[in-house]
PDB file of C-alpha atoms in Angstrom:
ATOM      1  CA  UNK A  28     -22.070   0.481   8.173  1.00  0.00           C
ATOM      2  CA  UNK A  29     -21.410   3.779   6.703  1.00  0.00           C
ATOM      3  CA  UNK A  30     -22.226   7.097   7.974  1.00  0.00           C
ATOM      4  CA  UNK A  31     -22.946   8.576   4.478  1.00  0.00           C
ATOM      5  CA  UNK A  32     -21.203  11.928   5.459  1.00  0.00           C
ATOM      6  CA  UNK A  33     -18.986  14.125   3.262  1.00  0.00           C
ATOM      7  CA  UNK A  34     -15.364  13.628   3.012  1.00  0.00           C
ATOM      8  CA  UNK A  35     -13.405  15.297   5.731  1.00  0.00           C
ATOM      9  CA  UNK A  36     -11.888  17.932   3.514  1.00  0.00           C
ATOM     10  CA  UNK A  37     -15.279  19.101   2.423  1.00  0.00           C
ATOM     11  CA  UNK A  38     -16.596  22.543   3.479  1.00  0.00           C
ATOM     12  CA  UNK A  39     -19.553  21.000   5.454  1.00  0.00           C
ATOM     13  CA  UNK A  40     -17.588  18.212   7.227  1.00  0.00           C
ATOM     14  CA  UNK A  41     -18.410  18.817  10.917  1.00  0.00           C
ATOM     15  CA  UNK A  42     -15.661  17.183  12.752  1.00  0.00           C
ATOM     16  CA  UNK A  43     -17.384  17.466  16.196  1.00  0.00           C
ATOM     17  CA  UNK A  44     -20.793  16.062  14.714  1.00  0.00           C
ATOM     18  CA  UNK A  45     -18.655  13.408  13.113  1.00  0.00           C
ATOM     19  CA  UNK A  46     -16.741  12.327  16.120  1.00  0.00           C
ATOM     20  CA  UNK A  47     -20.698  12.302  18.086  1.00  0.00           C
ATOM     21  CA  UNK A  48     -22.185   9.907  15.477  1.00  0.00           C
ATOM     22  CA  UNK A  49     -18.750   7.505  15.565  1.00  0.00           C
ATOM     23  CA  UNK A  50     -19.472   7.622  19.582  1.00  0.00           C
ATOM     24  CA  UNK A  51     -22.907   6.782  19.559  1.00  0.00           C
ATOM     25  CA  UNK A  52     -22.373   4.026  16.335  1.00  0.00           C
ATOM     26  CA  UNK A  53     -19.948   2.407  18.740  1.00  0.00           C
ATOM     27  CA  UNK A  54     -21.775   2.325  22.000  1.00  0.00           C
ATOM     28  CA  UNK A  55     -24.783   0.843  20.194  1.00  0.00           C
ATOM     29  CA  UNK A  56     -22.495  -1.787  18.875  1.00  0.00           C
ATOM     30  CA  UNK A  57     -21.323  -2.323  22.199  1.00  0.00           C
ATOM     31  CA  UNK A  58     -24.992  -2.556  23.703  1.00  0.00           C
ATOM     32  CA  UNK A  59     -25.633  -5.114  21.163  1.00  0.00           C
ATOM     33  CA  UNK A  60     -22.698  -7.196  21.926  1.00  0.00           C
ATOM     34  CA  UNK A  61     -23.475  -6.769  25.619  1.00  0.00           C
ATOM     35  CA  UNK A  62     -27.227  -7.808  25.644  1.00  0.00           C
ATOM     36  CA  UNK A  63     -28.397  -8.896  22.105  1.00  0.00           C
ATOM     37  CA  UNK A  64     -29.255 -12.623  21.689  1.00  0.00           C
ATOM     38  CA  UNK A  65     -27.473 -12.573  18.350  1.00  0.00           C
ATOM     39  CA  UNK A  66     -24.552 -11.266  19.844  1.00  0.00           C
ATOM     40  CA  UNK A  67     -21.018 -13.308  18.772  1.00  0.00           C
ATOM     41  CA  UNK A  68     -19.891 -13.047  22.596  1.00  0.00           C
ATOM     42  CA  UNK A  69     -20.863 -16.166  23.826  1.00  0.00           C
ATOM     43  CA  UNK A  70     -23.357 -15.751  26.466  1.00  0.00           C
ATOM     44  CA  UNK A  71     -21.169 -17.135  29.456  1.00  0.00           C
ATOM     45  CA  UNK A  72     -18.707 -14.205  28.607  1.00  0.00           C
ATOM     46  CA  UNK A  73     -21.564 -11.373  28.312  1.00  0.00           C
ATOM     47  CA  UNK A  74     -21.553 -10.432  32.051  1.00  0.00           C
ATOM     48  CA  UNK A  75     -17.803  -9.857  32.013  1.00  0.00           C
ATOM     49  CA  UNK A  76     -18.139  -7.679  28.485  1.00  0.00           C
ATOM     50  CA  UNK A  77     -17.355  -4.219  28.880  1.00  0.00           C
ATOM     51  CA  UNK A  78     -16.758  -2.979  25.259  1.00  0.00           C
ATOM     52  CA  UNK A  79     -14.935  -3.401  22.254  1.00  0.00           C
ATOM     53  CA  UNK A  80     -11.570  -1.715  22.178  1.00  0.00           C
ATOM     54  CA  UNK A  81     -10.971   0.965  19.351  1.00  0.00           C
ATOM     55  CA  UNK A  82      -8.708   3.251  18.015  1.00  0.00           C
ATOM     56  CA  UNK A  83      -9.038   6.959  18.779  1.00  0.00           C
ATOM     57  CA  UNK A  84     -11.709   8.408  16.206  1.00  0.00           C
ATOM     58  CA  UNK A  85      -9.205  10.009  13.800  1.00  0.00           C
ATOM     59  CA  UNK A  86     -10.623  12.346  10.725  1.00  0.00           C
ATOM     60  CA  UNK A  87      -7.298  11.656   8.611  1.00  0.00           C
ATOM     61  CA  UNK A  88      -8.434   8.110   8.017  1.00  0.00           C
ATOM     62  CA  UNK A  89     -11.850   9.308   6.540  1.00  0.00           C
ATOM     63  CA  UNK A  90     -11.177   9.730   2.716  1.00  0.00           C
ATOM     64  CA  UNK A  91     -12.956   9.864  -0.708  1.00  0.00           C
ATOM     65  CA  UNK A  92     -12.273   7.045  -3.330  1.00  0.00           C
ATOM     66  CA  UNK A  93     -13.075   7.451  -6.839  1.00  0.00           C
ATOM     67  CA  UNK A  94     -15.171   4.328  -7.635  1.00  0.00           C
ATOM     68  CA  UNK A  95     -14.119   1.985 -10.905  1.00  0.00           C
ATOM     69  CA  UNK A  96     -17.059  -0.074 -11.206  1.00  0.00           C
ATOM     70  CA  UNK A  97     -16.519  -3.431 -12.934  1.00  0.00           C
ATOM     71  CA  UNK A  98     -19.273  -3.904 -16.340  1.00  0.00           C
ATOM     72  CA  UNK A  99     -18.407  -7.870 -16.015  1.00  0.00           C
ATOM     73  CA  UNK A 100     -17.652  -8.711 -12.423  1.00  0.00           C
ATOM     74  CA  UNK A 101     -15.307 -11.472 -12.083  1.00  0.00           C
ATOM     75  CA  UNK A 102     -16.104 -14.308  -9.605  1.00  0.00           C
ATOM     76  CA  UNK A 103     -13.604 -14.464  -6.428  1.00  0.00           C
ATOM     77  CA  UNK A 104     -13.547 -17.501  -4.179  1.00  0.00           C
ATOM     78  CA  UNK A 105     -12.502 -16.196  -0.471  1.00  0.00           C
ATOM     79  CA  UNK A 106     -11.298 -18.537   1.748  1.00  0.00           C
ATOM     80  CA  UNK A 107     -13.232 -18.909   4.922  1.00  0.00           C
ATOM     81  CA  UNK A 108     -11.931 -19.014   8.657  1.00  0.00           C
ATOM     82  CA  UNK A 109     -13.911 -22.357   8.678  1.00  0.00           C
ATOM     83  CA  UNK A 110     -15.645 -24.100   6.048  1.00  0.00           C
ATOM     84  CA  UNK A 111     -15.779 -24.364   2.369  1.00  0.00           C
ATOM     85  CA  UNK A 112     -14.609 -21.130   0.210  1.00  0.00           C
ATOM     86  CA  UNK A 113     -17.444 -18.490  -0.368  1.00  0.00           C
ATOM     87  CA  UNK A 114     -18.100 -17.069  -3.967  1.00  0.00           C
ATOM     88  CA  UNK A 115     -18.182 -13.525  -4.202  1.00  0.00           C
ATOM     89  CA  UNK A 116     -18.200 -10.772  -7.107  1.00  0.00           C
ATOM     90  CA  UNK A 117     -15.524  -8.427  -7.511  1.00  0.00           C
ATOM     91  CA  UNK A 118     -17.552  -5.661  -8.669  1.00  0.00           C
ATOM     92  CA  UNK A 119     -15.605  -2.356  -8.119  1.00  0.00           C
ATOM     93  CA  UNK A 120     -12.080  -1.090  -7.244  1.00  0.00           C
ATOM     94  CA  UNK A 121     -11.920   1.708  -4.822  1.00  0.00           C
ATOM     95  CA  UNK A 122      -9.017   4.134  -5.405  1.00  0.00           C
ATOM     96  CA  UNK A 123      -7.851   6.518  -2.760  1.00  0.00           C
ATOM     97  CA  UNK A 124      -5.052   8.018  -0.630  1.00  0.00           C
ATOM     98  CA  UNK A 125      -4.007   8.084   2.670  1.00  0.00           C
ATOM     99  CA  UNK A 126      -1.765  11.004   4.266  1.00  0.00           C
ATOM    100  CA  UNK A 127      -0.824  14.273   2.735  1.00  0.00           C
ATOM    101  CA  UNK A 128       1.089  15.975   0.131  1.00  0.00           C
ATOM    102  CA  UNK A 129       4.750  13.977  -0.415  1.00  0.00           C
ATOM    103  CA  UNK A 130       3.434  11.536   2.419  1.00  0.00           C
ATOM    104  CA  UNK A 131       0.224  10.671   0.537  1.00  0.00           C
ATOM    105  CA  UNK A 132       0.058   7.005  -0.747  1.00  0.00           C
ATOM    106  CA  UNK A 133      -2.264   5.986  -3.614  1.00  0.00           C
ATOM    107  CA  UNK A 134      -3.892   2.751  -2.501  1.00  0.00           C
ATOM    108  CA  UNK A 135      -6.987   0.620  -3.491  1.00  0.00           C
ATOM    109  CA  UNK A 136      -9.271  -2.206  -2.168  1.00  0.00           C
ATOM    110  CA  UNK A 137     -11.374  -4.446  -4.143  1.00  0.00           C
ATOM    111  CA  UNK A 138     -15.030  -4.451  -3.392  1.00  0.00           C
ATOM    112  CA  UNK A 139     -17.104  -7.327  -3.324  1.00  0.00           C
ATOM    113  CA  UNK A 140     -20.862  -8.691  -3.387  1.00  0.00           C
ATOM    114  CA  UNK A 141     -22.510 -11.977  -3.161  1.00  0.00           C
ATOM    115  CA  UNK A 142     -25.060 -12.860  -5.618  1.00  0.00           C
ATOM    116  CA  UNK A 143     -28.324 -10.865  -4.755  1.00  0.00           C
ATOM    117  CA  UNK A 144     -26.824  -8.474  -2.626  1.00  0.00           C
ATOM    118  CA  UNK A 145     -26.796  -4.289  -3.159  1.00  0.00           C
ATOM    119  CA  UNK A 146     -24.308  -3.279  -0.817  1.00  0.00           C
ATOM    120  CA  UNK A 147     -20.461  -3.441  -1.169  1.00  0.00           C
ATOM    121  CA  UNK A 148     -18.382  -5.445   1.121  1.00  0.00           C
ATOM    122  CA  UNK A 149     -14.867  -4.354   1.695  1.00  0.00           C
ATOM    123  CA  UNK A 150     -12.425  -6.980   3.602  1.00  0.00           C
ATOM    124  CA  UNK A 151      -8.893  -6.063   4.317  1.00  0.00           C
ATOM    125  CA  UNK A 152      -5.915  -6.208   5.966  1.00  0.00           C
ATOM    126  CA  UNK A 153      -3.237  -3.707   6.788  1.00  0.00           C
ATOM    127  CA  UNK A 154      -0.096  -3.368   8.745  1.00  0.00           C
ATOM    128  CA  UNK A 155      -1.955  -3.347  12.252  1.00  0.00           C
ATOM    129  CA  UNK A 156      -3.382  -7.211  11.306  1.00  0.00           C
ATOM    130  CA  UNK A 157      -2.307  -9.762  13.584  1.00  0.00           C
ATOM    131  CA  UNK A 158      -0.544  -6.897  16.016  1.00  0.00           C
ATOM    132  CA  UNK A 159      -3.201  -4.068  17.296  1.00  0.00           C
ATOM    133  CA  UNK A 160      -6.391  -5.765  14.934  1.00  0.00           C
ATOM    134  CA  UNK A 161      -7.538  -9.310  14.456  1.00  0.00           C
ATOM    135  CA  UNK A 162      -5.534 -11.645  13.116  1.00  0.00           C
ATOM    136  CA  UNK A 163      -7.688 -12.431  10.309  1.00  0.00           C
ATOM    137  CA  UNK A 164      -8.490  -8.888   9.000  1.00  0.00           C
ATOM    138  CA  UNK A 165     -11.093  -6.417   9.085  1.00  0.00           C
ATOM    139  CA  UNK A 166     -14.351  -5.545   7.410  1.00  0.00           C
ATOM    140  CA  UNK A 167     -16.116  -2.421   6.061  1.00  0.00           C
ATOM    141  CA  UNK A 168     -19.303  -2.456   4.257  1.00  0.00           C
ATOM    142  CA  UNK A 169     -21.200   0.301   2.406  1.00  0.00           C
ATOM    143  CA  UNK A 170     -24.520   0.841   1.080  1.00  0.00           C
ATOM    144  CA  UNK A 171     -24.602   2.277  -2.509  1.00  0.00           C
ATOM    145  CA  UNK A 172     -27.640   4.612  -3.704  1.00  0.00           C
ATOM    146  CA  UNK A 173     -28.835   3.876  -7.019  1.00  0.00           C
ATOM    147  CA  UNK A 174     -26.385   1.734  -9.917  1.00  0.00           C
ATOM    148  CA  UNK A 175     -23.056   1.071  -8.900  1.00  0.00           C
ATOM    149  CA  UNK A 176     -21.996   2.275 -12.353  1.00  0.00           C
ATOM    150  CA  UNK A 177     -23.384   5.956 -11.813  1.00  0.00           C
ATOM    151  CA  UNK A 178     -21.358   6.212  -8.495  1.00  0.00           C
ATOM    152  CA  UNK A 179     -18.121   8.001  -8.982  1.00  0.00           C
ATOM    153  CA  UNK A 180     -16.963   8.443  -5.314  1.00  0.00           C
ATOM    154  CA  UNK A 181     -17.535   6.867  -2.132  1.00  0.00           C
ATOM    155  CA  UNK A 182     -16.413   7.939   1.420  1.00  0.00           C
ATOM    156  CA  UNK A 183     -14.704   5.381   3.012  1.00  0.00           C
ATOM    157  CA  UNK A 184     -14.284   5.697   6.838  1.00  0.00           C
ATOM    158  CA  UNK A 185     -11.833   3.377   8.199  1.00  0.00           C
ATOM    159  CA  UNK A 186     -13.125   4.480  11.904  1.00  0.00           C
ATOM    160  CA  UNK A 187     -15.812   1.902  10.893  1.00  0.00           C
ATOM    161  CA  UNK A 188     -13.896  -1.090  10.082  1.00  0.00           C
ATOM    162  CA  UNK A 189     -14.625  -3.817  12.377  1.00  0.00           C
ATOM    163  CA  UNK A 190     -13.940  -7.463  13.362  1.00  0.00           C
ATOM    164  CA  UNK A 191     -15.448 -10.147  11.705  1.00  0.00           C
ATOM    165  CA  UNK A 192     -17.884 -12.185  14.208  1.00  0.00           C
ATOM    166  CA  UNK A 193     -15.553 -15.461  14.069  1.00  0.00           C
ATOM    167  CA  UNK A 194     -13.114 -12.691  16.018  1.00  0.00           C
ATOM    168  CA  UNK A 195     -15.480 -13.500  19.163  1.00  0.00           C
ATOM    169  CA  UNK A 196     -16.640 -16.821  19.028  1.00  0.00           C
ATOM    170  CA  UNK A 197     -15.570 -20.080  16.738  1.00  0.00           C
ATOM    171  CA  UNK A 198     -19.011 -20.881  15.792  1.00  0.00           C
ATOM    172  CA  UNK A 199     -18.796 -18.168  12.953  1.00  0.00           C
ATOM    173  CA  UNK A 200     -17.326 -19.067   9.841  1.00  0.00           C
ATOM    174  CA  UNK A 201     -15.754 -15.703   8.277  1.00  0.00           C
ATOM    175  CA  UNK A 202     -14.336 -14.732   4.592  1.00  0.00           C
ATOM    176  CA  UNK A 203     -10.493 -13.935   4.808  1.00  0.00           C
ATOM    177  CA  UNK A 204      -9.577 -10.665   2.942  1.00  0.00           C
ATOM    178  CA  UNK A 205      -7.804 -11.981  -0.301  1.00  0.00           C
ATOM    179  CA  UNK A 206      -4.511 -10.872  -1.001  1.00  0.00           C
ATOM    180  CA  UNK A 207      -5.520  -8.375  -3.319  1.00  0.00           C
ATOM    181  CA  UNK A 208      -6.979  -6.444  -0.305  1.00  0.00           C
ATOM    182  CA  UNK A 209      -3.544  -6.737   2.170  1.00  0.00           C
ATOM    183  CA  UNK A 210      -2.339  -3.033   2.526  1.00  0.00           C
ATOM    184  CA  UNK A 211       1.147  -2.304   3.031  1.00  0.00           C
ATOM    185  CA  UNK A 212       0.320   0.623   5.600  1.00  0.00           C
ATOM    186  CA  UNK A 213      -1.050   0.901   9.096  1.00  0.00           C
ATOM    187  CA  UNK A 214      -4.712   1.759   9.341  1.00  0.00           C
ATOM    188  CA  UNK A 215      -4.490   2.875  12.842  1.00  0.00           C
ATOM    189  CA  UNK A 216      -8.489   3.465  12.696  1.00  0.00           C
ATOM    190  CA  UNK A 217     -11.421   1.421  13.513  1.00  0.00           C
ATOM    191  CA  UNK A 218     -11.666  -1.658  15.912  1.00  0.00           C
ATOM    192  CA  UNK A 219      -8.798  -3.162  17.740  1.00  0.00           C
ATOM    193  CA  UNK A 220      -8.276  -6.641  18.576  1.00  0.00           C
TER     194      UNK A 220
END
C-alpha cells in the first residue's frame, strides 16, 4: 500500500495531487470493506458500516527513509493476536526524521519479510496506540523495485498506516509489532481505531 510518490520536500511534490490520491485510496478501501466478500467487517455489520475513521491528511507525516539493508537477515518470531507466533526475517532498518529543525526526531523502524515475499512489512506502535488508534498497533507495506540492497531511500507515508484485519473481526490472527518497532512519538496520521 504505497503511493510511490516522491518525498514531500522534493520540488516535484504536488500536495493537491497527493491529497487526491490519498482520498481516492481511502474511498476504495471503504468500498472494499462495505461490499467485498473478503471484507474483514462481519457480514451482519456491513449495512451499518459508513467508512473508516482517519486522521486528516498531513504531508508532514510523509518522509524519506534511508534504507539499511541487512545482508544476513535475522529471523524474528512475531507474537500474533491469536495462535502461534509467525516467523519473519528482519531484512532492513529504515532511518528517518519526523519534525523540522530543532524539533526533528531521528527514528527507525525495522522492515520484515516472510520467506518468499518481495514487499516490506512494517508493523509499528506509537503514542496513539490504544488511544486514537488500534490497541495492537498498525501496519505499513511497501513494494520494492529491484533488489533491496540497491534501494538507498524509500518514501514512508504514515498517512497510509492501517489497522490489521483483526481490529474488525476476531476471525483474523494478526502479527503484533515487536518492541523494536514501538515509537516513542505520536503518529497522528493514517487510520484511527
